[in-house]
Tab-separated table of C-alpha atoms in Angstrom:
chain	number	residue	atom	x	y	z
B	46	UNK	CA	19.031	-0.045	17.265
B	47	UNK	CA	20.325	-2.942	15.276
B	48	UNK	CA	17.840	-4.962	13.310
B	49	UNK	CA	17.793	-9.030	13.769
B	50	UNK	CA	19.726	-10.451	10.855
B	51	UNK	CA	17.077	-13.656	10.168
B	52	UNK	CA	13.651	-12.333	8.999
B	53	UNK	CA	10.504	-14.364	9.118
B	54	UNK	CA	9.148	-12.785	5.810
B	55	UNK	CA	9.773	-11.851	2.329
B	56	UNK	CA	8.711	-8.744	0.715
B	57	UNK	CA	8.039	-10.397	-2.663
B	58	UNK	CA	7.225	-7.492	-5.045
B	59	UNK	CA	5.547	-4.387	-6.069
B	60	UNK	CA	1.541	-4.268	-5.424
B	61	UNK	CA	0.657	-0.592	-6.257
B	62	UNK	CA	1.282	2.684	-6.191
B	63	UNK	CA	-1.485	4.757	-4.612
B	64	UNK	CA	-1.855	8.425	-6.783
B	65	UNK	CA	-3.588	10.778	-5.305
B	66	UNK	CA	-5.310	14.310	-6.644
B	67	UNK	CA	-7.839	16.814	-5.831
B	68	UNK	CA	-9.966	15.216	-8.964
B	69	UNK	CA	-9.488	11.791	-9.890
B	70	UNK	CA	-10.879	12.198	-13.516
B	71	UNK	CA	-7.541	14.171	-14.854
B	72	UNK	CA	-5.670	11.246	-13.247
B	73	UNK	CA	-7.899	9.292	-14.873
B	74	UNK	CA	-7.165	11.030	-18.444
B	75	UNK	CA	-4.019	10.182	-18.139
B	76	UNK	CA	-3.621	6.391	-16.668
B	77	UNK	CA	-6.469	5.231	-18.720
B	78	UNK	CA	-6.725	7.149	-21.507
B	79	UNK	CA	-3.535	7.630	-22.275
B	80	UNK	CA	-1.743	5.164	-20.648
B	81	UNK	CA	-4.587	2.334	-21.523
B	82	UNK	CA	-4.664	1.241	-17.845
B	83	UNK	CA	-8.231	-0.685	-16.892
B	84	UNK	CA	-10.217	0.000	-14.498
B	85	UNK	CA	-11.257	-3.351	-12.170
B	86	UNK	CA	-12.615	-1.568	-8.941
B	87	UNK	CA	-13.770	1.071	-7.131
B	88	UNK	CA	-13.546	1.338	-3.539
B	89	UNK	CA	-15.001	4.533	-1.153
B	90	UNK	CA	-14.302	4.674	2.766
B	91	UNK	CA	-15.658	7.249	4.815
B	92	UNK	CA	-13.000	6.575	7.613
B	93	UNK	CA	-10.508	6.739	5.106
B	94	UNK	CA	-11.678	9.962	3.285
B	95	UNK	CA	-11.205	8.153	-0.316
B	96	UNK	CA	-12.559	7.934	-3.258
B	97	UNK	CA	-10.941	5.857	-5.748
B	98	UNK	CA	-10.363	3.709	-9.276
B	99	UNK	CA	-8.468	0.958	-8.770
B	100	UNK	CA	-6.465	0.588	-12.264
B	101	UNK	CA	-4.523	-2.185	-13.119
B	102	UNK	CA	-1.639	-3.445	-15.822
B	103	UNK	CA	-0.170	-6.786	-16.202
B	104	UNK	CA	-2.071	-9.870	-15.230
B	105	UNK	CA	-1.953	-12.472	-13.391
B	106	UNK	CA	0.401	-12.510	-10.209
B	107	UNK	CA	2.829	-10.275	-11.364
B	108	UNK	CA	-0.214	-7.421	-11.860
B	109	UNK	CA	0.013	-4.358	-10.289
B	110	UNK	CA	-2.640	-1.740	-8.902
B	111	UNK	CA	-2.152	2.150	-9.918
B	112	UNK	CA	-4.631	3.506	-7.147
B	113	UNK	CA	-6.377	6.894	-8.772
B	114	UNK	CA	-7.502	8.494	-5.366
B	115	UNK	CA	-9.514	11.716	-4.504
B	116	UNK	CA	-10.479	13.295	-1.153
B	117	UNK	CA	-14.402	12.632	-0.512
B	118	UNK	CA	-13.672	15.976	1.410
B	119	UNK	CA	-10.915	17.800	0.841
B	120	UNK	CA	-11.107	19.409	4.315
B	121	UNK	CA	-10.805	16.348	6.104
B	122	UNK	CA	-8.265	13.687	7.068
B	123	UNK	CA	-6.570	11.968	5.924
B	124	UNK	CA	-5.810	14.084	2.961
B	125	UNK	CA	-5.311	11.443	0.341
B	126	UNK	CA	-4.734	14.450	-2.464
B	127	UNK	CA	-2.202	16.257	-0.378
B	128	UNK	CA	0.997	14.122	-1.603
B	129	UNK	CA	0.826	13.014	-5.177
B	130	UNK	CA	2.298	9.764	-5.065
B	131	UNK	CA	0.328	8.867	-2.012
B	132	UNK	CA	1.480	5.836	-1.024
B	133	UNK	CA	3.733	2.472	-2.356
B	134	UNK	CA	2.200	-1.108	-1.754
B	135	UNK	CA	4.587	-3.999	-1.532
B	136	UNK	CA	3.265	-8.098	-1.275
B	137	UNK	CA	4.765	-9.793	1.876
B	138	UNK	CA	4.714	-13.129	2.145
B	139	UNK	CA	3.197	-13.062	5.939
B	140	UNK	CA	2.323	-9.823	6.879
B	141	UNK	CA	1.583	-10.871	10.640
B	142	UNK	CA	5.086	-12.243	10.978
B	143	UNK	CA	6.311	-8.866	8.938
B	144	UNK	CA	5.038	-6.870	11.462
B	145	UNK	CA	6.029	-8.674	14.120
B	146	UNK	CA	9.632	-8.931	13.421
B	147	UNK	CA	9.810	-4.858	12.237
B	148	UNK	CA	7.953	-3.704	15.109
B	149	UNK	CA	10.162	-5.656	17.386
B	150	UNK	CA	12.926	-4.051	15.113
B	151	UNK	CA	12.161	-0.268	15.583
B	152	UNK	CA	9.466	0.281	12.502
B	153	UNK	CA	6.967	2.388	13.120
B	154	UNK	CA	3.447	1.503	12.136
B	155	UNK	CA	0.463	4.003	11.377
B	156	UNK	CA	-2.533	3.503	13.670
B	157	UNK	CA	-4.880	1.082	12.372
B	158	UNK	CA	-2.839	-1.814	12.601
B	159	UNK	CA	-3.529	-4.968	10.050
B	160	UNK	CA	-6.979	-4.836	8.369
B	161	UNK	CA	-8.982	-5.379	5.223
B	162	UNK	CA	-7.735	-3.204	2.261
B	163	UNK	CA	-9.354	-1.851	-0.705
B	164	UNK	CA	-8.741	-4.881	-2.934
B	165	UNK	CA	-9.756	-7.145	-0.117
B	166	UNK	CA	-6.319	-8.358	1.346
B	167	UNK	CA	-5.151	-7.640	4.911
B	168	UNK	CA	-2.406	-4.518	5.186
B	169	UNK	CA	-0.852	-2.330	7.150
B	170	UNK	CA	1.049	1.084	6.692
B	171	UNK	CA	5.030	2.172	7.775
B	172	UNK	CA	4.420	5.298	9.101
B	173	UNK	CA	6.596	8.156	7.025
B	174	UNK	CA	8.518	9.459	9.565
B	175	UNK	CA	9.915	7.435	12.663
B	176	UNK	CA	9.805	8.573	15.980
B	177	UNK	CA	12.116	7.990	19.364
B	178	UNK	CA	10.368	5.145	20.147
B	179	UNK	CA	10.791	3.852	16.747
B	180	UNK	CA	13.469	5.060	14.608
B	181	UNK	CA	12.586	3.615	11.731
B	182	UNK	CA	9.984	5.579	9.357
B	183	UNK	CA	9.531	5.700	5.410
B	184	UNK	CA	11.737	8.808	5.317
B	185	UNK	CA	8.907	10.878	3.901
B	186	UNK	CA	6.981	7.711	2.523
B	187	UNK	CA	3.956	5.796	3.182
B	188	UNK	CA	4.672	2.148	2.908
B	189	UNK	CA	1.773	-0.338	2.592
B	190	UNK	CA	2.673	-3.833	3.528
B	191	UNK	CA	0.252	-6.235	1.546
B	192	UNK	CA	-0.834	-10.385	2.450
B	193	UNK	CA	-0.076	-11.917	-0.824
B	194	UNK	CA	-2.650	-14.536	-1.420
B	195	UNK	CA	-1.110	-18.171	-2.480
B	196	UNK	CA	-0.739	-17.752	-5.959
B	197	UNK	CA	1.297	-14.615	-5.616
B	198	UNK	CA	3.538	-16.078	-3.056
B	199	UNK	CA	3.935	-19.142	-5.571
B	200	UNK	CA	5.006	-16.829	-8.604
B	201	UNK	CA	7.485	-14.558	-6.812
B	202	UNK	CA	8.916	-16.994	-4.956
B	203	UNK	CA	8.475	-15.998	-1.270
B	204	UNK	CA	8.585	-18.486	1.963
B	205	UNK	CA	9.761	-16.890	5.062
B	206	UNK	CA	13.543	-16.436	6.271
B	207	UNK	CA	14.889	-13.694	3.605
């Protein structure tokens, strides 16, 4: 499969990186602590089996999250602990058009499809691995694909077409 040259989105940026551990407070020891990362929210989900700090450093637009996740049971799915660096968020610039244009493309998506994330802005996951129906996977990665609000698409430059 050959992907269609003219996009109708931009991926503008990084948005976080999603850490994940069996006990959020030694990740906690060393992004804040050490690192002097601040804490600016806390989100749990039930369907998502999380627990987690949502850390911060830089401001503004060009901020970015450092997720500090733990299981709420460590028996259960999905097992945010399981893989370290859990997951990598990156702002798009339209994430319906994104998704769209990649699924048309051969990306797969993880089920769920575009909803409300933990900050509050509408995302979506590449699946890590591909499939025959879709050959195109985060070799081994979790992707999160991330609606940049206005002001972020107005600092790092993004209006459709890349």
């Amino acid at each position: 499969m050959t992907t269609s040259p003219t996009k109708p989105y931009r991926i503008l940026g990084l948005q976080q990186i999603a850490i994940g551990g069996p006990d959020k407070a030694a990740l906690r020891r060393l992004w804040v602590d050490v690192l002097g990362l601040q804490v600016v929210g806390h989100f749990v989900s039930e369907a998502e089996n999380v627990d987690e700090d949502i850390c911060a450093i830089g401001d503004g637009p060009r901020r970015v999250e450092v997720d500090l996740m733990q299981p709420l049971d460590p028996a259960k799915k999905p097992a945010v602990h399981a893989t370290p660096l859990n997951h990598v968020g990156l702002w798009v610039d339209d994430l319906p058009k994104a998704v769209e244009w990649m699924t048309a493309n051969g990306v797969r998506f993880a089920p769920g499809g575009i909803r409300k994330g933990a900050a509050g802005h509408d995302i979506c996951f590449i699946h890590p691995k591909s499939s025959g129906e879709f050959p195109i996977g985060g070799e081994g990665v979790l992707i999160e694909l991330v609606q940049a609000p206005a002001e972020v698409v107005e600092a790092l430059g993004g209006s459709g077409g890349a």
